[in-house]
Every structure is written in C-alpha cells, then in structure tokens.
Amino acid sequence: MIDTFNDAPDTIKRPEPSPSGPCLEVFAACLAGDGFSQISKANYMRVASYLCRWLIAHGHDLATLDEAALATVHEDLRRGPRMRGGSCRVAGFPPAAHRFLVWLRAEGWVTTVAPPSPPLPPLVAGFEAWIQQHRGLAPRTLRVYRSLLLVFLAAVGDDPKTYTAATLRTYVLDLSQRAGRSFTKLGATVARMFLRYLATDGLVSPALIDAVPKMAYWKRASLPHRLDPADVQRLIDACNPRTAQGRRDRAMLLLLARLGLRSADVANLRLTDLAWPDGRIWVCGKGRRREALPLPQDVGDAILAYLVDGRPKADDDHVFLTTTAPTRALHPSSVGAIVTRLAARAGIALPRVGSHVLRHTLASTLLNEGLSLPSVSALLRHIQLDTTLIYAKVDPALLQTVAQPWPLPVAP
C-alpha cells in the first residue's frame, strides 16, 4: 500500500522495517479509504514515516506519542534538515502530525490520551445542564447558547450578586451597537434564560429577568424572500450532471425546491430515511419531529443518480457527503453555501443568502397556484398554521378574500 504513494520523485522512500511498519501500512490503507488524493496521501505518509523514524532514533516507543512529542519533533524539524526523501513544509507538519496522532489513538496504537478540553465555567455548565433538562435543546442550538452566554459573562462578569438592571440594559445596548437586530435579540433571549436559571437557584431576584430590554419586533412585518420559478430552474440547471459534485448538488437543490426542506434537513438526511417502496422520505426537523413527505419522481431520480454514481464509498450513512477528503457528512451551512455558489454561477441575485429562499419560494408559489394554507403548512411541517400566514401576504388573490372594501368613494 505504501508503495502506491511513492510514484512522485519527492515522496518519502519506503521506511525501513521497524515496529511501526504495520502501523504505517494500516494508516496508508485508511487514507486510501477516506478518499484522499495521491498528493495528500503522500504528504500524510511522509509526515507519519518521519515521526516513526524520529521516535526510533530517540529511543521512544510509538505507544507513548502525544502532543508534547509532536511539539518537540516540530521544533527539531524547524531547526534541523528537511525530511529525507523530499521537501516538507514546516507549516504543514502540525496538522498532518495531529491527524496521524488522532488516528493512532482511535485505532489503539498509542496509549496516551488527548488533553482534556478546558472545563466550562461552573455557571455555564450548570446552565447547560438545567436548560437541557427543561428544554432538551439540540447540540447545535446548545453550542449557540453557550457562545452567547460566554459573551454575556465577559461583559457583565461571573458574579450574579453584582448584576443590576442598569448593567443588563447596558449589555443589551452595547450588543446592539456591535451586532445586528437578530443577533442582539437572540443574545437578549439567552440572557433572560440564564437569569431565569439563576433565579431558580436563588442566585438573583426574579425581577431581573424583566430588566433585560426586548428588541422591537413586529410579527409578520416583513415579506418573505422568494425567487421567480424561472430562476429556480436556472439554479437547478447550474448543476453539472456529468460530475459527482453536480449530481449531489442537483439532488440537494431539488429537495430544497420541491419539498421546501431546511438546510439542516438535507444535511441530516440518512440512507434509512429514503423509503423507496413507499415513495416517501422521512425528515427529522425542528423539535426532533420525524415526519414523512412524498418523494416526487424527479427528486427521487436525482437522489438515485447521485447514490449510484457520485456518492463516495464511506461508512457514514448520511446521504450527502463531501467531495473532498476526509469524506464526511455535509454541515447545514455548507448546504446554504452551495446554493449561494450555484446562484452566482447562474447569474441569479439572491434576495437572501443561503438555501431558505427556496423554502419561501415554494410556499409562495403553491399559494399562488391555489393550494390551501393548511396544505402548505403541512408540507412545510409548521406546528402552527399561524406560522404559515406570512406567505399569504405575497398572494394577491388570497388577500382579496380578506381585505375590507374602502368605505369612501374613490376619486376619478
């Protein structure tokens, strides 16, 4: 396996027989299975082989390799000669060596353990445990709350006894000067939630919860962003069906445009969610609610084309995977970035960056075509019909059924 990485003249030579030889063979096979390019595999193997030779030369056992040893090897590399068998950028050594060490630990080749992450402040840890018990937040939402709480604590301090209505108002006002309305609104929400937790434990007065200012917000005051149906088709046509990436992107776009899925719905879709015999697809959306949606023919064909000829071979059961190594599931933000990139390729000016504009477009189009509001609400998987009412504002025919006649005569 290692021999296949030595085609280029500047790659490492095959390492001499040593106790680490079998380890390198297995590592090489794993790199090949993860879909790394020939050049990337050669670079990783060069670093791994150098590490093994360095350990042997200095009388160390591979099982004792840890972060401190990596730092020592890196420093020696910076001051000493280049790696034998070809050049190696010193700047590229730490990430490659770290990946090798992570793999060694996962496979049981080393006995050292990774250094623990810095512990969370007691107030943050207690708040997370409390909100998980009472709200059951998704991990991604919990990370957002954690980051905003750390911002709050950095601004007002970690001693609840010093919190006053004035300091809380100052925090929100300062935050509004540095961030947008949505971010400030969420920051204030997290602050109130944190104060509610503190009040539950008797650390602050419950009256402080109402001291956090609320951002001005008028429900359904804005219009939903949407595209023309012709632009949606241009966006889909921007995918190149002759490439694996194009087939993947086309399948994702059709899920967004035909079923109104959110970016997280697409990113979290798994192979077991595709109920081919029933012509349905299972989606786990907000609130971890699992619901079945009909799978249109063109959407199913696009997904099948990607699965048959395009999806990398991997142990991951997510439907949509990255096209670059290491092969892994797409992040929801990557789905939105793909939509933005394809829109730029098609020459479409998105009214809103990301994939959610396709969800708005679908809802508005269906209402314009005469579909009832409850039917659109069911397709979008809204818990309350009230959430879907925003789309009624872009349907003139629907508005005419509820608009009151003007009571005064109209001037000629």
mmCIF file of C-alpha atoms in Angstrom:
data_model
loop_
_atom_site.group_PDB
_atom_site.id
_atom_site.type_symbol
_atom_site.label_atom_id
_atom_site.label_comp_id
_atom_site.label_asym_id
_atom_site.label_seq_id
_atom_site.Cartn_x
_atom_site.Cartn_y
_atom_site.Cartn_z
ATOM 1 C CA MET A 1 0.000 0.000 0.000
ATOM 2 C CA ILE A 2 2.777 2.450 0.894
ATOM 3 C CA ASP A 3 4.469 1.766 -2.432
ATOM 4 C CA THR A 4 1.494 3.224 -4.275
ATOM 5 C CA PHE A 5 2.192 6.605 -2.677
ATOM 6 C CA ASN A 6 5.774 6.785 -3.913
ATOM 7 C CA ASP A 7 5.241 7.463 -7.602
ATOM 8 C CA ALA A 8 6.373 11.076 -7.367
ATOM 9 C CA PRO A 9 10.117 11.663 -7.015
ATOM 10 C CA ASP A 10 9.722 13.888 -3.957
ATOM 11 C CA THR A 11 7.694 11.473 -1.839
ATOM 12 C CA ILE A 12 9.200 9.522 1.019
ATOM 13 C CA LYS A 13 11.061 6.324 0.434
ATOM 14 C CA ARG A 14 9.610 3.150 1.853
ATOM 15 C CA PRO A 15 10.526 3.123 5.557
ATOM 16 C CA GLU A 16 12.962 0.550 6.798
ATOM 17 C CA PRO A 17 11.441 -2.449 8.612
ATOM 18 C CA SER A 18 10.558 -1.355 12.147
ATOM 19 C CA PRO A 19 7.928 -1.959 14.830
ATOM 20 C CA SER A 20 5.922 0.891 13.304
ATOM 21 C CA GLY A 21 5.858 -0.670 9.832
ATOM 22 C CA PRO A 22 2.466 -2.414 10.215
ATOM 23 C CA CYS A 23 1.031 0.795 11.641
ATOM 24 C CA LEU A 24 2.074 2.752 8.555
ATOM 25 C CA GLU A 25 0.597 0.107 6.282
ATOM 26 C CA VAL A 26 -2.780 0.344 8.016
ATOM 27 C CA PHE A 27 -2.650 4.150 8.048
ATOM 28 C CA ALA A 28 -1.972 4.156 4.306
ATOM 29 C CA ALA A 29 -4.978 1.918 3.715
ATOM 30 C CA CYS A 30 -7.196 4.207 5.798
ATOM 31 C CA LEU A 31 -6.073 7.260 3.842
ATOM 32 C CA ALA A 32 -6.972 5.490 0.628
ATOM 33 C CA GLY A 33 -10.374 4.555 2.015
ATOM 34 C CA ASP A 34 -11.085 8.146 3.084
ATOM 35 C CA GLY A 35 -10.722 9.375 -0.478
ATOM 36 C CA PHE A 36 -7.562 11.469 -0.159
ATOM 37 C CA SER A 37 -5.800 12.422 -3.374
ATOM 38 C CA GLN A 38 -2.466 10.857 -4.286
ATOM 39 C CA ILE A 39 -0.568 14.011 -3.330
ATOM 40 C CA SER A 40 -2.366 14.383 0.012
ATOM 41 C CA LYS A 41 -1.803 10.721 0.871
ATOM 42 C CA ALA A 42 1.895 11.057 0.048
ATOM 43 C CA ASN A 43 2.182 14.140 2.278
ATOM 44 C CA TYR A 44 0.488 12.404 5.210
ATOM 45 C CA MET A 45 2.648 9.319 4.789
ATOM 46 C CA ARG A 46 5.787 11.450 4.636
ATOM 47 C CA VAL A 47 4.938 13.034 7.981
ATOM 48 C CA ALA A 48 3.885 9.727 9.575
ATOM 49 C CA SER A 49 7.052 7.977 8.422
ATOM 50 C CA TYR A 50 9.227 10.831 9.668
ATOM 51 C CA LEU A 51 7.544 10.703 13.070
ATOM 52 C CA CYS A 52 8.122 6.970 13.362
ATOM 53 C CA ARG A 53 11.786 7.295 12.387
ATOM 54 C CA TRP A 54 12.264 10.155 14.851
ATOM 55 C CA LEU A 55 10.779 8.110 17.694
ATOM 56 C CA ILE A 56 13.065 5.159 16.916
ATOM 57 C CA ALA A 57 16.140 7.393 16.633
ATOM 58 C CA HIS A 58 15.441 8.974 20.023
ATOM 59 C CA GLY A 59 14.608 5.713 21.785
ATOM 60 C CA HIS A 60 10.885 6.350 22.171
ATOM 61 C CA ASP A 61 8.053 3.878 21.770
ATOM 62 C CA LEU A 62 5.253 4.660 19.339
ATOM 63 C CA ALA A 63 2.722 3.951 22.096
ATOM 64 C CA THR A 64 3.985 6.985 24.059
ATOM 65 C CA LEU A 65 3.389 9.520 21.285
ATOM 66 C CA ASP A 66 1.481 12.583 22.488
ATOM 67 C CA GLU A 67 1.067 16.311 21.815
ATOM 68 C CA ALA A 68 4.270 17.192 23.668
ATOM 69 C CA ALA A 69 6.265 14.804 21.487
ATOM 70 C CA LEU A 70 4.727 16.331 18.360
ATOM 71 C CA ALA A 71 5.803 19.784 19.524
ATOM 72 C CA THR A 72 9.358 18.527 20.100
ATOM 73 C CA VAL A 73 9.530 16.899 16.677
ATOM 74 C CA HIS A 74 8.188 20.041 15.062
ATOM 75 C CA GLU A 75 10.810 22.180 16.769
ATOM 76 C CA ASP A 76 13.588 19.801 15.690
ATOM 77 C CA LEU A 77 12.252 19.916 12.164
ATOM 78 C CA ARG A 78 12.284 23.708 12.153
ATOM 79 C CA ARG A 79 15.894 23.859 13.261
ATOM 80 C CA GLY A 80 17.240 20.761 11.516
ATOM 81 C CA PRO A 81 17.464 19.377 7.980
ATOM 82 C CA ARG A 82 14.431 18.711 5.862
ATOM 83 C CA MET A 83 12.735 15.327 5.880
ATOM 84 C CA ARG A 84 14.619 12.692 3.998
ATOM 85 C CA GLY A 85 13.183 11.700 0.656
ATOM 86 C CA GLY A 86 11.846 15.109 -0.324
ATOM 87 C CA SER A 87 10.912 18.528 0.904
ATOM 88 C CA CYS A 88 8.298 19.162 3.565
ATOM 89 C CA ARG A 89 6.785 22.481 4.501
ATOM 90 C CA VAL A 90 7.278 23.012 8.216
ATOM 91 C CA ALA A 91 3.955 24.858 8.323
ATOM 92 C CA GLY A 92 2.197 21.741 7.061
ATOM 93 C CA PHE A 93 3.706 19.422 9.661
ATOM 94 C CA PRO A 94 1.462 20.170 12.703
ATOM 95 C CA PRO A 95 -1.938 19.442 11.080
ATOM 96 C CA ALA A 96 -0.701 16.285 9.354
ATOM 97 C CA ALA A 97 1.019 15.034 12.504
ATOM 98 C CA HIS A 98 -2.066 15.805 14.592
ATOM 99 C CA ARG A 99 -4.283 13.826 12.213
ATOM 100 C CA PHE A 100 -1.871 10.899 12.447
ATOM 101 C CA LEU A 101 -1.937 11.051 16.261
ATOM 102 C CA VAL A 102 -5.740 11.206 16.343
ATOM 103 C CA TRP A 103 -5.871 8.155 14.091
ATOM 104 C CA LEU A 104 -3.325 6.292 16.252
ATOM 105 C CA ARG A 105 -5.455 6.870 19.338
ATOM 106 C CA ALA A 106 -8.658 5.837 17.608
ATOM 107 C CA GLU A 107 -7.051 2.602 16.386
ATOM 108 C CA GLY A 108 -5.357 1.806 19.709
ATOM 109 C CA TRP A 109 -1.742 2.156 18.550
ATOM 110 C CA VAL A 110 -0.886 4.640 21.308
ATOM 111 C CA THR A 111 -1.779 4.556 24.989
ATOM 112 C CA THR A 112 -1.730 8.293 25.624
ATOM 113 C CA VAL A 113 -4.961 10.238 25.892
ATOM 114 C CA ALA A 114 -5.817 13.582 24.386
ATOM 115 C CA PRO A 115 -5.531 16.522 26.767
ATOM 116 C CA PRO A 116 -8.933 17.385 28.221
ATOM 117 C CA SER A 117 -10.766 20.412 26.929
ATOM 118 C CA PRO A 118 -10.729 23.393 29.277
ATOM 119 C CA PRO A 119 -13.603 22.964 31.735
ATOM 120 C CA LEU A 120 -16.596 25.219 31.323
ATOM 121 C CA PRO A 121 -17.140 27.870 33.995
ATOM 122 C CA PRO A 122 -19.422 26.487 36.723
ATOM 123 C CA LEU A 123 -22.222 28.893 35.835
ATOM 124 C CA VAL A 124 -22.120 27.839 32.174
ATOM 125 C CA ALA A 125 -22.013 24.134 32.992
ATOM 126 C CA GLY A 126 -24.912 24.476 35.425
ATOM 127 C CA PHE A 127 -26.964 26.472 32.939
ATOM 128 C CA GLU A 128 -26.410 23.899 30.186
ATOM 129 C CA ALA A 129 -27.491 21.042 32.440
ATOM 130 C CA TRP A 130 -30.580 22.993 33.516
ATOM 131 C CA ILE A 131 -31.672 24.027 30.034
ATOM 132 C CA GLN A 132 -31.094 20.531 28.663
ATOM 133 C CA GLN A 133 -33.332 19.120 31.369
ATOM 134 C CA HIS A 134 -36.135 21.624 30.798
ATOM 135 C CA ARG A 135 -35.839 22.401 27.076
ATOM 136 C CA GLY A 136 -33.950 19.486 25.511
ATOM 137 C CA LEU A 137 -32.019 21.688 23.078
ATOM 138 C CA ALA A 138 -30.318 20.181 20.065
ATOM 139 C CA PRO A 139 -26.492 20.096 20.309
ATOM 140 C CA ARG A 140 -26.142 22.796 17.655
ATOM 141 C CA THR A 141 -28.540 25.136 19.489
ATOM 142 C CA LEU A 142 -26.781 24.431 22.759
ATOM 143 C CA ARG A 143 -23.453 25.498 21.242
ATOM 144 C CA VAL A 144 -25.011 28.772 20.086
ATOM 145 C CA TYR A 145 -26.418 29.420 23.562
ATOM 146 C CA ARG A 146 -23.043 28.626 25.107
ATOM 147 C CA SER A 147 -21.169 31.093 22.911
ATOM 148 C CA LEU A 148 -23.701 33.854 23.622
ATOM 149 C CA LEU A 149 -23.608 33.145 27.347
ATOM 150 C CA LEU A 150 -19.816 33.434 27.328
ATOM 151 C CA VAL A 151 -20.198 36.824 25.632
ATOM 152 C CA PHE A 152 -22.667 37.826 28.347
ATOM 153 C CA LEU A 153 -20.372 36.732 31.178
ATOM 154 C CA ALA A 154 -17.396 38.523 29.631
ATOM 155 C CA ALA A 155 -19.426 41.737 29.585
ATOM 156 C CA VAL A 156 -21.205 41.684 32.965
ATOM 157 C CA GLY A 157 -18.992 39.329 34.986
ATOM 158 C CA ASP A 158 -19.489 35.918 36.545
ATOM 159 C CA ASP A 159 -20.730 37.074 39.965
ATOM 160 C CA PRO A 160 -24.540 37.155 39.927
ATOM 161 C CA LYS A 161 -24.542 39.296 43.078
ATOM 162 C CA THR A 162 -23.249 42.238 41.040
ATOM 163 C CA TYR A 163 -25.966 42.065 38.390
ATOM 164 C CA THR A 164 -28.251 45.084 38.289
ATOM 165 C CA ALA A 165 -30.920 46.324 35.924
ATOM 166 C CA ALA A 166 -28.508 49.006 34.733
ATOM 167 C CA THR A 167 -25.734 46.544 33.849
ATOM 168 C CA LEU A 168 -28.174 44.309 31.997
ATOM 169 C CA ARG A 169 -29.572 47.199 29.962
ATOM 170 C CA THR A 170 -26.063 48.412 29.182
ATOM 171 C CA TYR A 171 -25.089 44.943 27.954
ATOM 172 C CA VAL A 172 -28.000 44.729 25.514
ATOM 173 C CA LEU A 173 -27.474 48.287 24.265
ATOM 174 C CA ASP A 174 -23.755 47.677 23.711
ATOM 175 C CA LEU A 175 -24.535 44.429 21.913
ATOM 176 C CA SER A 176 -26.986 46.215 19.615
ATOM 177 C CA GLN A 177 -24.248 48.660 18.616
ATOM 178 C CA ARG A 178 -21.899 45.842 17.594
ATOM 179 C CA ALA A 179 -24.316 43.338 16.071
ATOM 180 C CA GLY A 180 -27.485 43.155 14.017
ATOM 181 C CA ARG A 181 -31.026 43.004 15.307
ATOM 182 C CA SER A 182 -31.402 39.225 15.065
ATOM 183 C CA PHE A 183 -28.136 38.539 16.908
ATOM 184 C CA THR A 184 -28.982 41.088 19.608
ATOM 185 C CA LYS A 185 -32.465 39.632 20.001
ATOM 186 C CA LEU A 186 -31.013 36.145 20.466
ATOM 187 C CA GLY A 187 -28.378 37.464 22.878
ATOM 188 C CA ALA A 188 -31.092 39.071 24.993
ATOM 189 C CA THR A 189 -33.105 35.842 24.924
ATOM 190 C CA VAL A 190 -30.125 33.853 26.202
ATOM 191 C CA ALA A 191 -29.521 36.457 28.917
ATOM 192 C CA ARG A 192 -33.121 36.149 30.123
ATOM 193 C CA MET A 193 -32.910 32.373 30.051
ATOM 194 C CA PHE A 194 -29.699 32.489 32.086
ATOM 195 C CA LEU A 195 -31.256 34.855 34.629
ATOM 196 C CA ARG A 196 -34.243 32.521 34.900
ATOM 197 C CA TYR A 197 -31.831 29.699 35.730
ATOM 198 C CA LEU A 198 -30.091 31.855 38.337
ATOM 199 C CA ALA A 199 -33.434 32.851 39.860
ATOM 200 C CA THR A 200 -34.431 29.191 40.083
ATOM 201 C CA ASP A 201 -31.323 28.553 42.176
ATOM 202 C CA GLY A 202 -31.939 31.674 44.256
ATOM 203 C CA LEU A 203 -28.832 33.467 42.983
ATOM 204 C CA VAL A 204 -30.655 36.546 41.646
ATOM 205 C CA SER A 205 -34.021 38.192 42.072
ATOM 206 C CA PRO A 206 -36.661 37.073 39.548
ATOM 207 C CA ALA A 207 -37.329 40.760 38.878
ATOM 208 C CA LEU A 208 -34.022 40.984 36.997
ATOM 209 C CA ILE A 209 -35.417 38.796 34.221
ATOM 210 C CA ASP A 210 -37.700 41.624 33.093
ATOM 211 C CA ALA A 211 -34.826 44.112 33.275
ATOM 212 C CA VAL A 212 -33.351 42.768 30.038
ATOM 213 C CA PRO A 213 -34.670 45.033 27.247
ATOM 214 C CA LYS A 214 -36.624 43.472 24.423
ATOM 215 C CA MET A 215 -35.804 44.223 20.821
ATOM 216 C CA ALA A 216 -38.586 45.833 18.817
ATOM 217 C CA TYR A 217 -40.137 43.146 16.684
ATOM 218 C CA TRP A 218 -43.390 43.097 14.729
ATOM 219 C CA LYS A 219 -44.524 39.636 13.816
ATOM 220 C CA ARG A 220 -45.045 39.118 10.082
ATOM 221 C CA ALA A 221 -43.963 42.713 9.387
ATOM 222 C CA SER A 222 -41.571 41.688 6.626
ATOM 223 C CA LEU A 223 -42.239 39.972 3.333
ATOM 224 C CA PRO A 224 -40.785 36.518 2.637
ATOM 225 C CA HIS A 225 -37.888 36.498 0.198
ATOM 226 C CA ARG A 226 -38.539 34.450 -2.914
ATOM 227 C CA LEU A 227 -37.343 33.753 -6.447
ATOM 228 C CA ASP A 228 -39.188 33.550 -9.725
ATOM 229 C CA PRO A 229 -39.902 29.949 -10.814
ATOM 230 C CA ALA A 230 -37.680 30.527 -13.857
ATOM 231 C CA ASP A 231 -34.775 31.462 -11.584
ATOM 232 C CA VAL A 232 -35.302 28.301 -9.542
ATOM 233 C CA GLN A 233 -34.993 26.230 -12.712
ATOM 234 C CA ARG A 234 -31.868 28.155 -13.742
ATOM 235 C CA LEU A 235 -30.419 27.399 -10.328
ATOM 236 C CA ILE A 236 -31.077 23.677 -10.766
ATOM 237 C CA ASP A 237 -29.691 23.731 -14.303
ATOM 238 C CA ALA A 238 -26.463 25.287 -12.985
ATOM 239 C CA CYS A 239 -25.501 21.860 -11.586
ATOM 240 C CA ASN A 240 -23.283 19.812 -13.874
ATOM 241 C CA PRO A 241 -24.884 16.329 -14.040
ATOM 242 C CA ARG A 242 -21.699 14.889 -15.574
ATOM 243 C CA THR A 243 -19.759 15.253 -12.309
ATOM 244 C CA ALA A 244 -20.264 13.637 -8.918
ATOM 245 C CA GLN A 245 -20.456 17.032 -7.248
ATOM 246 C CA GLY A 246 -23.005 18.236 -9.783
ATOM 247 C CA ARG A 247 -25.227 15.195 -9.221
ATOM 248 C CA ARG A 248 -25.031 15.721 -5.469
ATOM 249 C CA ASP A 249 -25.832 19.431 -5.710
ATOM 250 C CA ARG A 250 -28.741 18.812 -8.085
ATOM 251 C CA ALA A 251 -30.307 16.273 -5.709
ATOM 252 C CA MET A 252 -29.972 18.679 -2.790
ATOM 253 C CA LEU A 253 -31.419 21.599 -4.749
ATOM 254 C CA LEU A 254 -34.444 19.559 -5.781
ATOM 255 C CA LEU A 255 -35.093 18.599 -2.154
ATOM 256 C CA LEU A 256 -34.925 22.260 -1.191
ATOM 257 C CA ALA A 257 -37.022 23.500 -4.104
ATOM 258 C CA ARG A 258 -39.650 20.738 -4.391
ATOM 259 C CA LEU A 259 -40.168 19.825 -0.724
ATOM 260 C CA GLY A 260 -39.110 23.048 0.996
ATOM 261 C CA LEU A 261 -36.624 21.301 3.266
ATOM 262 C CA ARG A 262 -34.367 23.322 5.511
ATOM 263 C CA SER A 263 -30.597 23.109 5.074
ATOM 264 C CA ALA A 264 -30.313 21.076 8.285
ATOM 265 C CA ASP A 265 -32.979 18.663 6.997
ATOM 266 C CA VAL A 266 -30.904 17.993 3.883
ATOM 267 C CA ALA A 267 -27.588 17.724 5.726
ATOM 268 C CA ASN A 268 -29.004 15.303 8.317
ATOM 269 C CA LEU A 269 -30.774 13.067 5.793
ATOM 270 C CA ARG A 270 -29.714 9.423 6.137
ATOM 271 C CA LEU A 271 -29.925 6.453 3.816
ATOM 272 C CA THR A 272 -32.530 4.802 6.043
ATOM 273 C CA ASP A 273 -34.763 7.868 5.638
ATOM 274 C CA LEU A 274 -35.348 7.015 1.973
ATOM 275 C CA ALA A 275 -38.444 4.798 1.831
ATOM 276 C CA TRP A 276 -38.221 3.840 -1.838
ATOM 277 C CA PRO A 277 -41.076 1.264 -1.918
ATOM 278 C CA ASP A 278 -43.493 3.778 -0.379
ATOM 279 C CA GLY A 279 -42.295 6.740 -2.433
ATOM 280 C CA ARG A 280 -41.676 8.706 0.749
ATOM 281 C CA ILE A 281 -38.848 10.399 2.568
ATOM 282 C CA TRP A 282 -38.548 10.722 6.337
ATOM 283 C CA VAL A 283 -37.388 14.089 7.649
ATOM 284 C CA CYS A 284 -36.316 14.901 11.197
ATOM 285 C CA GLY A 285 -36.816 18.646 11.535
ATOM 286 C CA LYS A 286 -37.150 21.176 14.317
ATOM 287 C CA GLY A 287 -38.029 19.792 17.702
ATOM 288 C CA ARG A 288 -36.661 16.434 16.528
ATOM 289 C CA ARG A 289 -40.040 15.650 14.979
ATOM 290 C CA ARG A 290 -39.807 12.854 12.419
ATOM 291 C CA GLU A 291 -42.314 13.182 9.590
ATOM 292 C CA ALA A 292 -42.850 11.533 6.214
ATOM 293 C CA LEU A 293 -43.107 13.536 2.996
ATOM 294 C CA PRO A 294 -43.956 12.354 -0.528
ATOM 295 C CA LEU A 295 -40.914 11.877 -2.745
ATOM 296 C CA PRO A 296 -41.536 13.413 -6.195
ATOM 297 C CA GLN A 297 -40.293 11.442 -9.184
ATOM 298 C CA ASP A 298 -37.679 13.971 -10.308
ATOM 299 C CA VAL A 299 -36.320 14.324 -6.780
ATOM 300 C CA GLY A 300 -36.067 10.552 -6.346
ATOM 301 C CA ASP A 301 -34.369 10.180 -9.730
ATOM 302 C CA ALA A 302 -31.793 12.827 -8.815
ATOM 303 C CA ILE A 303 -31.036 11.210 -5.450
ATOM 304 C CA LEU A 304 -30.716 7.782 -7.063
ATOM 305 C CA ALA A 305 -28.370 9.130 -9.749
ATOM 306 C CA TYR A 306 -26.116 10.520 -7.020
ATOM 307 C CA LEU A 307 -26.207 7.353 -4.922
ATOM 308 C CA VAL A 308 -25.422 5.095 -7.882
ATOM 309 C CA ASP A 309 -22.747 7.253 -9.499
ATOM 310 C CA GLY A 310 -21.397 10.038 -7.348
ATOM 311 C CA ARG A 311 -21.607 9.292 -3.646
ATOM 312 C CA PRO A 312 -18.209 8.287 -2.195
ATOM 313 C CA LYS A 313 -17.891 4.895 -0.564
ATOM 314 C CA ALA A 314 -17.875 5.561 3.161
ATOM 315 C CA ASP A 315 -19.051 4.116 6.461
ATOM 316 C CA ASP A 316 -21.084 7.296 7.061
ATOM 317 C CA ASP A 317 -24.799 6.704 6.450
ATOM 318 C CA HIS A 318 -25.626 10.336 5.665
ATOM 319 C CA VAL A 319 -26.965 10.671 2.130
ATOM 320 C CA PHE A 320 -24.941 13.720 1.143
ATOM 321 C CA LEU A 321 -21.186 13.624 1.734
ATOM 322 C CA THR A 322 -18.300 15.937 0.977
ATOM 323 C CA THR A 323 -16.470 15.540 -2.311
ATOM 324 C CA THR A 324 -13.064 16.221 -0.738
ATOM 325 C CA ALA A 325 -11.267 14.083 1.798
ATOM 326 C CA PRO A 326 -11.799 13.228 4.528
ATOM 327 C CA THR A 327 -15.221 12.027 3.442
ATOM 328 C CA ARG A 328 -17.838 13.179 5.938
ATOM 329 C CA ALA A 329 -21.379 14.476 6.161
ATOM 330 C CA LEU A 330 -22.112 17.986 4.956
ATOM 331 C CA HIS A 331 -22.734 20.708 7.526
ATOM 332 C CA PRO A 332 -26.015 22.645 7.189
ATOM 333 C CA SER A 333 -24.049 25.818 6.482
ATOM 334 C CA SER A 334 -22.367 24.023 3.575
ATOM 335 C CA VAL A 335 -25.775 23.398 2.001
ATOM 336 C CA GLY A 336 -26.513 27.115 2.081
ATOM 337 C CA ALA A 337 -23.061 27.916 0.716
ATOM 338 C CA ILE A 338 -23.660 25.545 -2.211
ATOM 339 C CA VAL A 339 -26.918 27.336 -3.068
ATOM 340 C CA THR A 340 -25.155 30.701 -2.941
ATOM 341 C CA ARG A 341 -22.317 29.443 -5.149
ATOM 342 C CA LEU A 342 -24.678 27.981 -7.745
ATOM 343 C CA ALA A 343 -26.722 31.186 -7.789
ATOM 344 C CA ALA A 344 -23.581 33.158 -8.585
ATOM 345 C CA ARG A 345 -22.747 30.684 -11.357
ATOM 346 C CA ALA A 346 -26.240 31.077 -12.836
ATOM 347 C CA GLY A 347 -26.138 34.866 -12.547
ATOM 348 C CA ILE A 348 -29.020 34.994 -10.064
ATOM 349 C CA ALA A 349 -29.073 37.735 -7.445
ATOM 350 C CA LEU A 350 -30.383 36.036 -4.329
ATOM 351 C CA PRO A 351 -32.650 38.255 -2.194
ATOM 352 C CA ARG A 352 -31.268 36.370 0.777
ATOM 353 C CA VAL A 353 -28.035 34.422 1.129
ATOM 354 C CA GLY A 354 -28.460 30.695 1.721
ATOM 355 C CA SER A 355 -30.955 27.964 1.000
ATOM 356 C CA HIS A 356 -34.003 29.226 2.922
ATOM 357 C CA VAL A 357 -35.066 31.393 -0.004
ATOM 358 C CA LEU A 358 -36.072 28.192 -1.816
ATOM 359 C CA ARG A 359 -38.388 27.255 1.052
ATOM 360 C CA HIS A 360 -40.018 30.690 0.873
ATOM 361 C CA THR A 361 -40.299 30.413 -2.898
ATOM 362 C CA LEU A 362 -42.046 27.043 -2.731
ATOM 363 C CA ALA A 363 -44.601 28.224 -0.179
ATOM 364 C CA SER A 364 -45.389 31.419 -2.073
ATOM 365 C CA THR A 365 -45.682 29.584 -5.398
ATOM 366 C CA LEU A 366 -48.031 26.933 -4.013
ATOM 367 C CA LEU A 367 -50.314 29.562 -2.518
ATOM 368 C CA ASN A 368 -50.368 31.469 -5.798
ATOM 369 C CA GLU A 369 -51.373 28.255 -7.567
ATOM 370 C CA GLY A 370 -54.392 27.858 -5.308
ATOM 371 C CA LEU A 371 -53.177 25.375 -2.691
ATOM 372 C CA SER A 372 -54.833 25.921 0.669
ATOM 373 C CA LEU A 373 -52.976 27.427 3.588
ATOM 374 C CA PRO A 374 -53.324 24.258 5.746
ATOM 375 C CA SER A 375 -51.875 22.155 2.911
ATOM 376 C CA VAL A 376 -48.847 24.427 2.567
ATOM 377 C CA SER A 377 -48.444 24.411 6.340
ATOM 378 C CA ALA A 378 -48.429 20.599 6.341
ATOM 379 C CA LEU A 379 -45.790 20.451 3.604
ATOM 380 C CA LEU A 380 -43.557 22.921 5.440
ATOM 381 C CA ARG A 381 -44.148 20.978 8.676
ATOM 382 C CA HIS A 382 -45.226 24.036 10.641
ATOM 383 C CA ILE A 383 -46.637 23.199 14.049
ATOM 384 C CA GLN A 384 -48.970 26.201 13.987
ATOM 385 C CA LEU A 385 -50.908 27.479 10.997
ATOM 386 C CA ASP A 386 -50.133 30.994 12.188
ATOM 387 C CA THR A 387 -46.516 30.492 11.114
ATOM 388 C CA THR A 388 -47.580 29.962 7.512
ATOM 389 C CA LEU A 389 -49.664 33.148 7.358
ATOM 390 C CA ILE A 390 -46.643 35.230 6.363
ATOM 391 C CA TYR A 391 -46.827 33.717 2.890
ATOM 392 C CA ALA A 392 -50.399 34.935 2.421
ATOM 393 C CA LYS A 393 -49.056 38.480 2.067
ATOM 394 C CA VAL A 394 -47.487 37.652 -1.293
ATOM 395 C CA ASP A 395 -50.692 36.135 -2.733
ATOM 396 C CA PRO A 396 -52.917 38.976 -4.070
ATOM 397 C CA ALA A 397 -55.860 36.650 -4.734
ATOM 398 C CA LEU A 398 -55.802 35.356 -1.168
ATOM 399 C CA LEU A 399 -55.512 38.871 0.230
ATOM 400 C CA GLN A 400 -58.560 39.994 -1.744
ATOM 401 C CA THR A 401 -60.687 37.450 0.092
ATOM 402 C CA VAL A 402 -59.922 39.061 3.453
ATOM 403 C CA ALA A 403 -59.421 42.739 2.524
ATOM 404 C CA GLN A 404 -62.244 45.060 3.568
ATOM 405 C CA PRO A 405 -63.739 47.397 0.932
ATOM 406 C CA TRP A 406 -62.754 51.053 1.136
ATOM 407 C CA PRO A 407 -65.708 52.868 2.762
ATOM 408 C CA LEU A 408 -65.288 56.182 0.916
ATOM 409 C CA PRO A 409 -65.955 56.873 -2.752
ATOM 410 C CA VAL A 410 -62.919 56.654 -4.982
ATOM 411 C CA ALA A 411 -61.972 59.906 -6.709
ATOM 412 C CA PRO A 412 -61.905 59.713 -10.515
#
